[in-house]
Coordinates of C-alpha atoms and ligand atoms in Angstrom, one line a residue:
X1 CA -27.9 -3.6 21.4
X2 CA -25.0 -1.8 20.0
X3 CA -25.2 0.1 17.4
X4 CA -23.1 -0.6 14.0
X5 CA -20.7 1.7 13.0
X6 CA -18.7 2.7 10.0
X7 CA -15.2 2.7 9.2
X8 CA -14.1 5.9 7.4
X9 CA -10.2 6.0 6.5
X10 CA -8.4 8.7 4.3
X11 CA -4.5 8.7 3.7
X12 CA -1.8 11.3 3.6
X13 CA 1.4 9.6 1.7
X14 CA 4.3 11.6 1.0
X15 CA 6.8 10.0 -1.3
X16 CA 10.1 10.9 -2.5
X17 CA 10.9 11.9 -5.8
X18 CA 13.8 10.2 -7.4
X19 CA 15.3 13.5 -8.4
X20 CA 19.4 13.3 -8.1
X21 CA 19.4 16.7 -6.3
X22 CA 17.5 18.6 -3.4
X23 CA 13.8 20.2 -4.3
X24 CA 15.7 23.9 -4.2
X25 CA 19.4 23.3 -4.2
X26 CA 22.0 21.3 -6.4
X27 CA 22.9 19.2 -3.3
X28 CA 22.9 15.3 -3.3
X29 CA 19.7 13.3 -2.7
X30 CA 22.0 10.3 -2.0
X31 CA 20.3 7.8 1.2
X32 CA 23.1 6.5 3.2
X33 CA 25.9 9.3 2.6
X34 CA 27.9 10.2 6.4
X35 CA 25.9 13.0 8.3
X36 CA 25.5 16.5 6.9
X37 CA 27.9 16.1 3.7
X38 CA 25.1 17.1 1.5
X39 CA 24.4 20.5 2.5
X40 CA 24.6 24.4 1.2
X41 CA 23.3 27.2 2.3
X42 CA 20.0 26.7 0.8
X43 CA 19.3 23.6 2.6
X44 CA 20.6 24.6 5.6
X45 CA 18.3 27.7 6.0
X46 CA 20.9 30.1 6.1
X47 CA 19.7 33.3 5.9
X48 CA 20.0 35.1 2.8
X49 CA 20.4 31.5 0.4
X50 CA 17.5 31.3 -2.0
X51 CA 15.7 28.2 -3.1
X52 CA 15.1 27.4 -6.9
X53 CA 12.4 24.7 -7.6
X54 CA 13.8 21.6 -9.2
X55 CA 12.3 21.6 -12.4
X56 CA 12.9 17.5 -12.2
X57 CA 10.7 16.9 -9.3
X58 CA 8.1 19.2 -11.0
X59 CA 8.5 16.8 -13.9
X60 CA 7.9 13.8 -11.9
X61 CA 4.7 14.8 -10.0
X62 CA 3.4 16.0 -13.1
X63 CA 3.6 12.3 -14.3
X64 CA 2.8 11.0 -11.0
X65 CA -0.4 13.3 -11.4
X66 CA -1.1 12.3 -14.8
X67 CA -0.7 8.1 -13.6
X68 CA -3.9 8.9 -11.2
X69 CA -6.0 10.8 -12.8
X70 CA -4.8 14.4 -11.6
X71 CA -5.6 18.1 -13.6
X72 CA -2.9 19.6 -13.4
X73 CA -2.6 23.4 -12.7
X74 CA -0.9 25.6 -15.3
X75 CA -0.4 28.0 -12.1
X76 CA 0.2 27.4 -8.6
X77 CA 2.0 28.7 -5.8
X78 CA 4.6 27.5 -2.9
X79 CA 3.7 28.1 0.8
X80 CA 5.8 28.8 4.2
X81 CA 4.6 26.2 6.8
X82 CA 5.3 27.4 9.6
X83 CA 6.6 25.5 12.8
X84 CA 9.5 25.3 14.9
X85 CA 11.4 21.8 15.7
X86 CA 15.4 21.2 15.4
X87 CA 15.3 19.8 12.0
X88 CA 14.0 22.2 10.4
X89 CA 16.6 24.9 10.2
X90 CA 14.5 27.8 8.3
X91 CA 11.8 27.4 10.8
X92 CA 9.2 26.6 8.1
X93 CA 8.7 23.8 5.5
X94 CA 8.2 24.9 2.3
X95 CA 5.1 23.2 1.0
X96 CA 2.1 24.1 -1.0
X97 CA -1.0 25.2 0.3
X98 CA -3.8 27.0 -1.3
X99 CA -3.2 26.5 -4.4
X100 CA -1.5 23.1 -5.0
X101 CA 0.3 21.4 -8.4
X102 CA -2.3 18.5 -8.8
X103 CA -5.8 17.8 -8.3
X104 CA -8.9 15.7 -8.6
X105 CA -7.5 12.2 -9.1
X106 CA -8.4 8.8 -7.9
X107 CA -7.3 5.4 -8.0
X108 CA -9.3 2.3 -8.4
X109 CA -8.9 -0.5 -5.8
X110 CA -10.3 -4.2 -5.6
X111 CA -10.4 -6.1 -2.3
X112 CA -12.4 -9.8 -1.8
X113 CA -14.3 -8.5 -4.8
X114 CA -16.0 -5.5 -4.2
X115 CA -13.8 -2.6 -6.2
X116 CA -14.0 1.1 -5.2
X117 CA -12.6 4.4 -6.5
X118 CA -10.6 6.3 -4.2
X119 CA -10.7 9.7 -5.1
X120 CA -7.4 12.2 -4.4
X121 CA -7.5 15.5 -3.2
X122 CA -4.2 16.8 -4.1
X123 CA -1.2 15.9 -4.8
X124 CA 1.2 18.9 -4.1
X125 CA 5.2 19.5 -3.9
X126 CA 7.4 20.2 -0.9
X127 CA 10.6 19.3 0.9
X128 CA 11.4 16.8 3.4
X129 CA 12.8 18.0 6.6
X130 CA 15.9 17.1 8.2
X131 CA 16.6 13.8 10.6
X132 CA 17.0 13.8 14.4
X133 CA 19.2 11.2 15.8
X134 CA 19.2 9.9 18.6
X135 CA 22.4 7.9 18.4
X136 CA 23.5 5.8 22.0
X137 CA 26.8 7.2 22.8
X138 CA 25.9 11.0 22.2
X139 CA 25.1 11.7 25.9
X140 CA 21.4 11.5 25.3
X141 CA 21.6 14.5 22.8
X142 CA 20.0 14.6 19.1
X143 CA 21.8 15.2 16.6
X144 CA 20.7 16.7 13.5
X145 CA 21.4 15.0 10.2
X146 CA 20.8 17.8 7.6
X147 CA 21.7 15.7 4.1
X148 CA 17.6 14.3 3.9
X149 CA 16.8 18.0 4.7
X150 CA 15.2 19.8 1.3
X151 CA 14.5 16.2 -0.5
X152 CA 12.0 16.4 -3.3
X153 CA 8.6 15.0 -1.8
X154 CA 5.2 14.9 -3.0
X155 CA 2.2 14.7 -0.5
X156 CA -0.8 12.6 -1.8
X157 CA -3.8 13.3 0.0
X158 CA -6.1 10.8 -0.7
X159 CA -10.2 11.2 0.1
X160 CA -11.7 9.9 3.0
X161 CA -13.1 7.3 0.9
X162 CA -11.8 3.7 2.3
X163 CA -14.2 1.8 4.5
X164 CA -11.5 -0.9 6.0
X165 CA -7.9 -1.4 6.7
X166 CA -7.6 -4.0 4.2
X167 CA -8.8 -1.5 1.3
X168 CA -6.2 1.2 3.2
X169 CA -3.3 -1.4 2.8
X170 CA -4.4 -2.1 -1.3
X171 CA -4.8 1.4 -1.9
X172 CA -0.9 1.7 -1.2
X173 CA 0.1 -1.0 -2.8
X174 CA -1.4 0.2 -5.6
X175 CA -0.2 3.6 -5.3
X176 CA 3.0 2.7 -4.7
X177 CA 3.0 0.1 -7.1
X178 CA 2.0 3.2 -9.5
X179 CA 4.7 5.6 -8.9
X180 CA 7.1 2.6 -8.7
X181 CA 5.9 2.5 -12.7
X182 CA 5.8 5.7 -13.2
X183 CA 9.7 6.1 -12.3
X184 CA 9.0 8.6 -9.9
X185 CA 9.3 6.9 -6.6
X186 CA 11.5 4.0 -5.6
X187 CA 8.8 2.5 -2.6
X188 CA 11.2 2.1 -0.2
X189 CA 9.5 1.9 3.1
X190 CA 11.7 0.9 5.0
X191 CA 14.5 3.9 3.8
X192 CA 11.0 6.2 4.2
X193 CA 10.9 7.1 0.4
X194 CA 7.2 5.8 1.1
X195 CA 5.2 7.0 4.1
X196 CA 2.0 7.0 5.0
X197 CA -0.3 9.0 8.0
X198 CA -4.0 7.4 7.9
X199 CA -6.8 9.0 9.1
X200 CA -9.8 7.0 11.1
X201 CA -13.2 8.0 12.0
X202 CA -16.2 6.1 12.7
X203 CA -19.8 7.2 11.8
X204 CA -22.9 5.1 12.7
X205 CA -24.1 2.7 9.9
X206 CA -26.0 5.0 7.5
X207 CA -24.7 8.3 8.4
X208 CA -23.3 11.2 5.6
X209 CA -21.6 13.1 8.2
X210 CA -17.8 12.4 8.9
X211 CA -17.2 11.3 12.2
X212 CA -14.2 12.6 14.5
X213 CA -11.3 11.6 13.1
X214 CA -7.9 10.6 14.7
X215 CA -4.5 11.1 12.7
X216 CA -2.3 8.0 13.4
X217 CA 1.6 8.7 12.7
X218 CA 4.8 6.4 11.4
X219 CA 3.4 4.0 9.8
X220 CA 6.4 2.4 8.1
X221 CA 5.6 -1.2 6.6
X222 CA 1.8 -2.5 4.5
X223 CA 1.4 -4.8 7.9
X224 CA 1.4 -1.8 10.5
X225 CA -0.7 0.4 8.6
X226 CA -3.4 -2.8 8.7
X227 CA -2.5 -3.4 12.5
X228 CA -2.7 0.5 13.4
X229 CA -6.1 1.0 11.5
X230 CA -7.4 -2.0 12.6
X231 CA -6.5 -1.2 16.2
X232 CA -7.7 2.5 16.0
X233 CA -11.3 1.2 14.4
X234 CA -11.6 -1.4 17.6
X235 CA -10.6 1.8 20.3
X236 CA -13.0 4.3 18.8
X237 CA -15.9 1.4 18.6
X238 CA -14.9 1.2 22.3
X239 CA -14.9 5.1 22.7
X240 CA -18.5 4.7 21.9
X241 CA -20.3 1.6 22.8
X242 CA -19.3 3.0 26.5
X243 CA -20.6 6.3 25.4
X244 CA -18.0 8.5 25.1
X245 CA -16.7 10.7 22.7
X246 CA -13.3 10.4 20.4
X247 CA -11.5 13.0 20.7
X248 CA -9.6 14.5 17.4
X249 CA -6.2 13.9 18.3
X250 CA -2.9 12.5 16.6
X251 CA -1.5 9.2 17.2
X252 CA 1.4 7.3 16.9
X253 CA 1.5 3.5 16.4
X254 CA 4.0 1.7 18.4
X255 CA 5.3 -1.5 16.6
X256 CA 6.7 -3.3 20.3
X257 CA 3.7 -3.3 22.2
X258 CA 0.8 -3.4 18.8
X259 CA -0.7 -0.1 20.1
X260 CA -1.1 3.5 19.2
X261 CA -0.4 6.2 22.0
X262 CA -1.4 10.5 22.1
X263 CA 1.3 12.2 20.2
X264 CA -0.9 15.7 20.5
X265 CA -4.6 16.5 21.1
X266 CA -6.7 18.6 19.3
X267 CA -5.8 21.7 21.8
X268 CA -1.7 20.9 21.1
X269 CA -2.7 20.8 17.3
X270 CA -0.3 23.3 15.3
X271 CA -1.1 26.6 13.5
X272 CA 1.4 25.9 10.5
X273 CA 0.2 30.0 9.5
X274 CA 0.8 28.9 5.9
X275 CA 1.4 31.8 3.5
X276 CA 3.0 32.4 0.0
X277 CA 6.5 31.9 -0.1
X278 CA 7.6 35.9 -1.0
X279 CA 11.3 33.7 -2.2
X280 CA 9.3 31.7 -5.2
X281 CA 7.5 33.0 -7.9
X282 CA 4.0 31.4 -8.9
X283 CA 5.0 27.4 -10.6
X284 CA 4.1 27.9 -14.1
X285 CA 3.8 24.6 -16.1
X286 CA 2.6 25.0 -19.7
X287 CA 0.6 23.2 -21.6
X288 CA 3.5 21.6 -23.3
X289 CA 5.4 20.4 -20.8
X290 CA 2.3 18.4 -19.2
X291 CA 1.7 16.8 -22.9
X292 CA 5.6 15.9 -23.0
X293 CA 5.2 14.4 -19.3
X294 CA 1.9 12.4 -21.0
X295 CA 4.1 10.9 -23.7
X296 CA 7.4 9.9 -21.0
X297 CA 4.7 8.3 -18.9
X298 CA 5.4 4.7 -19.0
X299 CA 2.8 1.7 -19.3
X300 CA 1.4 1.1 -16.1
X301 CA 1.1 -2.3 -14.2
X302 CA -2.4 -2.0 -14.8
X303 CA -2.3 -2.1 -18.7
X304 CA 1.2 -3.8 -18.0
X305 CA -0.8 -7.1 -16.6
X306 CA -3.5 -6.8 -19.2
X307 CA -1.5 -6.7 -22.3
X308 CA 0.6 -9.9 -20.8
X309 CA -2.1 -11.7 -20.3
X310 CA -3.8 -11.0 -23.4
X311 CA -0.6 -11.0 -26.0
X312 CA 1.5 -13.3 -23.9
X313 CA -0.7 -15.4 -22.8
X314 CA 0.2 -15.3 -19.3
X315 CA -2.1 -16.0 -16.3
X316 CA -3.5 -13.5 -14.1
X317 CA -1.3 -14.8 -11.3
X318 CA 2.0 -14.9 -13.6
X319 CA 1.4 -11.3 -14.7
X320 CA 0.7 -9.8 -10.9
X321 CA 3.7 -11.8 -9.9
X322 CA 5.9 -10.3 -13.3
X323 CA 4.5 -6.6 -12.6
X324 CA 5.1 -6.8 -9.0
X325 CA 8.2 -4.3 -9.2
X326 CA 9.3 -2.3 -12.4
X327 CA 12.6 -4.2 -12.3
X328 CA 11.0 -7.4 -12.7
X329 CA 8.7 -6.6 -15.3
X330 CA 11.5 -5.0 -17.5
X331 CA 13.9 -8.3 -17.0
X332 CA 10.6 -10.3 -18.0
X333 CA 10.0 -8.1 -21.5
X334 CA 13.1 -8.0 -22.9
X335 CA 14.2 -11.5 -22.0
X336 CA 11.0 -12.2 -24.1
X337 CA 12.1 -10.1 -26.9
X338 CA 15.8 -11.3 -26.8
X339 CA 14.4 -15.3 -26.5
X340 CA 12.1 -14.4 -29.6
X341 CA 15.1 -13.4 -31.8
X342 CA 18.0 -15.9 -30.2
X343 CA 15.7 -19.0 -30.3
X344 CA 17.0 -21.4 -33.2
X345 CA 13.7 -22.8 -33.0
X346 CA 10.8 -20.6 -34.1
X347 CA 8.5 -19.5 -31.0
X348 CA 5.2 -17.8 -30.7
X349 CA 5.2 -14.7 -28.8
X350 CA 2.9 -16.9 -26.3
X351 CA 5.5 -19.6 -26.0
X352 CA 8.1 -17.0 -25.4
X353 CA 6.2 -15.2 -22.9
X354 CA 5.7 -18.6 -21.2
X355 CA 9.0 -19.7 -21.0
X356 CA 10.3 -16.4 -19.6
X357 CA 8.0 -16.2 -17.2
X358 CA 8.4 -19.9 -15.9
X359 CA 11.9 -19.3 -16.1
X360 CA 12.3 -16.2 -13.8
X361 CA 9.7 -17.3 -11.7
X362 CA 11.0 -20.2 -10.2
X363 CA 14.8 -20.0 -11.2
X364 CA 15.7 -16.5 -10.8
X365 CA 13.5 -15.2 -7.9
X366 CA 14.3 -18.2 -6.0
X367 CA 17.8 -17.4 -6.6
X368 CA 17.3 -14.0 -5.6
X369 CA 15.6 -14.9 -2.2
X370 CA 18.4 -17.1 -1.5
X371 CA 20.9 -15.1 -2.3
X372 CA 19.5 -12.2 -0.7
X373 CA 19.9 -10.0 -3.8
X374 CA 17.0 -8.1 -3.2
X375 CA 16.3 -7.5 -7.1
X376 CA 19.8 -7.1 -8.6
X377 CA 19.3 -10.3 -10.8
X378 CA 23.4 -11.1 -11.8
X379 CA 22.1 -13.0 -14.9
X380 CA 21.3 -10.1 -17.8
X381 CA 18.1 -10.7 -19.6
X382 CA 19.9 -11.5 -23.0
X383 CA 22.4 -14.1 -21.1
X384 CA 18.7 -16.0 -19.7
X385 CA 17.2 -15.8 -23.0
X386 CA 20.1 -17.4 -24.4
X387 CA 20.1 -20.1 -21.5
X388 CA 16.4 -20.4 -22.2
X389 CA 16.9 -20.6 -26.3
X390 CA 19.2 -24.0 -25.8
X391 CA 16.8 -25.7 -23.7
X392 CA 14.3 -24.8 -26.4
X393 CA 15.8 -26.7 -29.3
X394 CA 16.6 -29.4 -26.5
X395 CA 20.7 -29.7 -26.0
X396 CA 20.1 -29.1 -22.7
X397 CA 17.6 -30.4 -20.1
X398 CA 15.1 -28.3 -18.1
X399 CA 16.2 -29.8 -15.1
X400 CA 20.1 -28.9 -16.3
X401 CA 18.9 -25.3 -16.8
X402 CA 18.7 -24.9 -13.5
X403 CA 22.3 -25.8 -12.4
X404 CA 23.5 -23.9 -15.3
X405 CA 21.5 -20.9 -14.9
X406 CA 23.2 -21.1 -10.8
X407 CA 27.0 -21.6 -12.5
X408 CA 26.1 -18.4 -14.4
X409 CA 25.1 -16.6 -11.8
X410 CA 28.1 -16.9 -9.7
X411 CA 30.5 -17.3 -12.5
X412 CA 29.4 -14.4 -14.7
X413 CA 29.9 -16.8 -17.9
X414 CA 27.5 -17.3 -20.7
X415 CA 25.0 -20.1 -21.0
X416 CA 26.9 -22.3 -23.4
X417 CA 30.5 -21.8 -21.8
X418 CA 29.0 -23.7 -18.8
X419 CA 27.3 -25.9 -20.9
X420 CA 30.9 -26.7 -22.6
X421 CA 33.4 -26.8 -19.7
X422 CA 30.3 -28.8 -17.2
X423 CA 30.2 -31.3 -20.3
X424 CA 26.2 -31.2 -19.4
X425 CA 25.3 -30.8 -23.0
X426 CA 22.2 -32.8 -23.6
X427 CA 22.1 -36.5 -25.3
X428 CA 19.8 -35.6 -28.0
X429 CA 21.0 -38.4 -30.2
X430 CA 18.5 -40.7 -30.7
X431 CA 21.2 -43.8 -31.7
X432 CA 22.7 -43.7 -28.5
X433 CA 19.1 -43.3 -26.5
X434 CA 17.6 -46.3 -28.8
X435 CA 20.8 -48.2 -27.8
X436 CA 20.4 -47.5 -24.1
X437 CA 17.1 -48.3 -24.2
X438 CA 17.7 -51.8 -26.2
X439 CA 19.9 -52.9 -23.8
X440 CA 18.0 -52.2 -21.1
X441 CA 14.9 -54.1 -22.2
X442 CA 17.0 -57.5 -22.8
X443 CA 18.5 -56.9 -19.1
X444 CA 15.5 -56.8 -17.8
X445 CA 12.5 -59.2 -19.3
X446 CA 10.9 -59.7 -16.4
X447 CA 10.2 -55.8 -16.2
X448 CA 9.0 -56.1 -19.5
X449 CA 6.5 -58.7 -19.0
X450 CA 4.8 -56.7 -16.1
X451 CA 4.7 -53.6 -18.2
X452 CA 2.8 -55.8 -21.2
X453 CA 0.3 -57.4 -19.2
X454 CA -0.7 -53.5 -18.1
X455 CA 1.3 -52.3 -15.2
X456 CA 2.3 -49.1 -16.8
X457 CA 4.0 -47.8 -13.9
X458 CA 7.0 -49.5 -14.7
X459 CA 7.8 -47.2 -17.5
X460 CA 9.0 -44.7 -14.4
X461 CA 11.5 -47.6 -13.9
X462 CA 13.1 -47.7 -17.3
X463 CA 13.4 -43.8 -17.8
X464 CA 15.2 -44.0 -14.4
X465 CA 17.4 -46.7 -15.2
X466 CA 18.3 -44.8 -19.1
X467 CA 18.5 -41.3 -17.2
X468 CA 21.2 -43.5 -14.4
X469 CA 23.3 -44.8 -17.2
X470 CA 23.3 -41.3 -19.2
X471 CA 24.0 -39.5 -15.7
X472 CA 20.8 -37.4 -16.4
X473 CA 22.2 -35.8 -19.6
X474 CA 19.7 -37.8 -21.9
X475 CA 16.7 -36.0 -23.1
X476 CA 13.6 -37.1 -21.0
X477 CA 11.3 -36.6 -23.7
X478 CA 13.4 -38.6 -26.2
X479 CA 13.6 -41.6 -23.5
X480 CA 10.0 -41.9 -22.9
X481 CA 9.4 -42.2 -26.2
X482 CA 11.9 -44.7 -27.1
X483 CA 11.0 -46.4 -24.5
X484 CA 7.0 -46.5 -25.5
X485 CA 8.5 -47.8 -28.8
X486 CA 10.6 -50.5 -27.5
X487 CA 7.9 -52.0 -24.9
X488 CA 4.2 -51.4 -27.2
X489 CA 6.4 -53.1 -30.2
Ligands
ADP501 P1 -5.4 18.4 7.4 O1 -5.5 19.8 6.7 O2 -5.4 18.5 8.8 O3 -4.3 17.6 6.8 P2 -7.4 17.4 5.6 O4 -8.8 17.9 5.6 O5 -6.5 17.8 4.5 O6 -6.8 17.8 7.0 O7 -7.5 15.9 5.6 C1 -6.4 15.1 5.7 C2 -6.7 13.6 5.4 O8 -7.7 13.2 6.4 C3 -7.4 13.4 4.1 O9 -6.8 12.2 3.5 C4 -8.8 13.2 4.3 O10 -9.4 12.3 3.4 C5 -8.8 12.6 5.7 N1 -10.0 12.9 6.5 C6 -10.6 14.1 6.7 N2 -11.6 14.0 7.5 C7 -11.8 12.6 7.8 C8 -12.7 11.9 8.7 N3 -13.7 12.4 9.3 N4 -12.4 10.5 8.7 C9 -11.4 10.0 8.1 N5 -10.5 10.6 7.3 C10 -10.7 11.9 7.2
MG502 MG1 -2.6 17.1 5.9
ZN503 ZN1 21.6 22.1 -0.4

């Protein structure tokens, strides 16, 4: 029989700070700018420049540290690391090592119902290297684009605590979701603000020991970092059934073909010869500035969810949905605070909440998705609330909400100006709906009679017919009611 064994996974993420400037020059951070325009000496390696740490970046993995759970160090020290590849123009990286910014974290994670804590090791500062390209046209030469070279990252190194790829995958949404909230990080995958090496071993059911573990490389998307552990867990399990070995080795997982291939074995593995950086003093953070980065540290989608669904009555699903992406949750809160003072009609927090959320949920991310806006919402949160606010006190229909909310959207006017010039204001007058619905019933006795001796269903029929001869500007509410009146009477 074969014996069971144990997935063991721990991650390495490094994620970018969202400093404006370089971790140890003034020059640009800006993604997309043309090839090597953001560059100085510093960045460029050229001897002599000398780095100075960005006291931003230090800011932000302080928070970032504080968010999961991190001491932080009062003292600790930059590293060389050592190794010699074209886009890295000083020949070493400048990292930490021994003694690293953050420490001792974890982060709580919850898959089908079984929750673990995933302790962190360390999250430490260092700068990104440069980018080889391999652009068609050049002759088959790399070029080196310098301007990502010197970017602000942190590297989270999580425990070797996760026992599948599904609670691999939540641990980065969560962590990502985190530093999303935290302001530090913008979770870009697919720019690489957000990447992620995993590292797999197997251990027989039962076992303390570690097995041997296997690094696997550029993972750049939540559905490859499943496939790739996944895929490595089923190869090792293979490794051994036939009674083999796995070797310790690094991988990288190819997205074509669904498979991970060698990148280096354990006898190409690097000697990185890490040692203090004689250019940078010791980091010195004081106590004060880790309180001050305590008290900027934003609520996070953790108390973020809870608090909705306790003061705003929201459901667990509408909460994850509205704390999905700091944007979101933002455009949610203050379109709640701005419907609470616009409304003409007095609302509970709850019905607020409720409306908002309904609101943006199906309206304005459907928009978005259609649109392809990604999360640039062209409606401000005031505008919606004041969209939102008129359907409240019923001049306007839910269903006419929706058109108008797309008029304002590509028009850039304000809720009532499209009311106005669309003439779609709501009939709220309940002369003109008893009317309608007077003359209906006479035109129609034999309707009438079926509803009285129990078919109800022809009610649906009469609110059609008063809805057809308003052009759907009566107020459905007011029509059903009428209606009730006319045919129980
Ligand atoms: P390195 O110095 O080579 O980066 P580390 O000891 O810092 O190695 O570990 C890097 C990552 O690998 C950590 O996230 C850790 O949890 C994980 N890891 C270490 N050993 C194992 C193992 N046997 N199986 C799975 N993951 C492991
Ligand atoms: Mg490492
Ligand atoms: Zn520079």
């Amino acid at each position: 029989m074969a014996r069971t064994y144990e997935p063991v996974i721990g991650l390495e993420v490094h994620a970018q700070l969202l400093t404006r400037s370089k971790m140890f020059c003034g020059c640009s951070t800006e993604f997309g700018a043309p090839p090597n325009t953001h560059v100085c000496p510093v960045c460029l390696g050229l001897p002599g420049a000398l780095p100075v740490p960005n006291g931003g970046a230090v800011e932000m993995a302080i928070r970032a540290a504080l968010a999961l759970g991190c001491t932080v160090r009062n003292r600790s020290r930059f590293a060389r690391k050592n190794y010699f590849y074209p886009d890295l123009a000083k020949n070493y990286q400048i990292s930490q090592y021994e003694l690293p910014l953050n420490e001792h974290g974890r982060l709580e994670i919850e898959v089908d119902g079984v929750k673990r804590r995933v302790g962190i090791v360390r999250i430490h500062l260092e700068e990104d290297a440069a980018k080889n390209l391999h652009p068609v046209g050049a002759g088959g030469d790399t070029l080196v684009d310098f301007n990502r070279g010197g970017t602000p990252l942190m590297e989270i190194v999580s425990d070797p605590d996760m026992r599948s790829a599904a609670e691999a995958e939540e641990y980065l949404r969560k962590l990502r979701e985190i530093l999303m909230f935290a302001g530090v990080n913008d979770g870009n995958l697919e720019e690489g603000s957000f990447r992620c090496d995993a590292n797999v071993s197997l251990r027989p059911t039962g076992q303390k020991q570690l097995g041997t573990r296997v690094e696997l490389k550029n993972i750049n998307s939540f559905r490859f970092v499943r496939k790739a552990i996944e895929y490595e867990v089923m190869r090792q399990q293979s490794v051994l059934d036939s009674g083999g070995i796995v070797e310790q080795e690094t991988r990288a997982w190819n997205v074509e073909q669904s498979r991970s291939f060698t990148m280096r074995s354990k006898e190409e593995a690097m000697d990185y010869r890490y040692f203090p950086d004689p250019d940078l003093p010791e980091l010195v953070v004081s106590d004060e500035m880790i309180a001050r980065a305590r008290a900027q540290l934003a609520e996070l989608p953790a108390e973020k969810r809870a608090r909705y669904r306790s003061a705003l009555g929201l459901t667990e699903y509408d909460a994850s949905v509205l704390t999905s992406h700091p944007a979101i949750s933002s455009y949610f809160e203050s379109c709640t605070n701005e419907l609470l003072k616009a409304c003409e009609k007095p609302l509970s927090p709850q019905q607020a909440g409720k409306r908002c959320a309904n609101f943006i949920q199906s309206e304005v991310m459907r928009y978005l998705k259609t649109e392809g806006l990604g999360l640039q919402v062209p409606v401000t949160a005031s505008r919606l609330a004041e969209l939102i606010a008129i359907v409240e006190i019923g001049a306007i229909s839910g269903k006419m909400a929706k058109e108008v909310f797309a008029q304002m959207a590509a028009t850039g006017k304000a809720a009532k100006k499209v009311v106005e010039q669309k003439g779609l204001s709501q009939i709220s007058d309940a002369s003109v709906i008893d009317g309608e619905v007077e003359r209906l019933i006479q035109a129609h006795p034999e309707q009438v009679e079926q509803y009285r001796s129990g078919n109800k269903k022809v009610l649906g029929f009469f609110v059609g017919q008063v809805m057809k001869a308003t052009k759907g500007s009566a107020n459905p509410k007011m029509v059903n009611e009428a209606l009730r009146k006319y045919l129980e009477g």
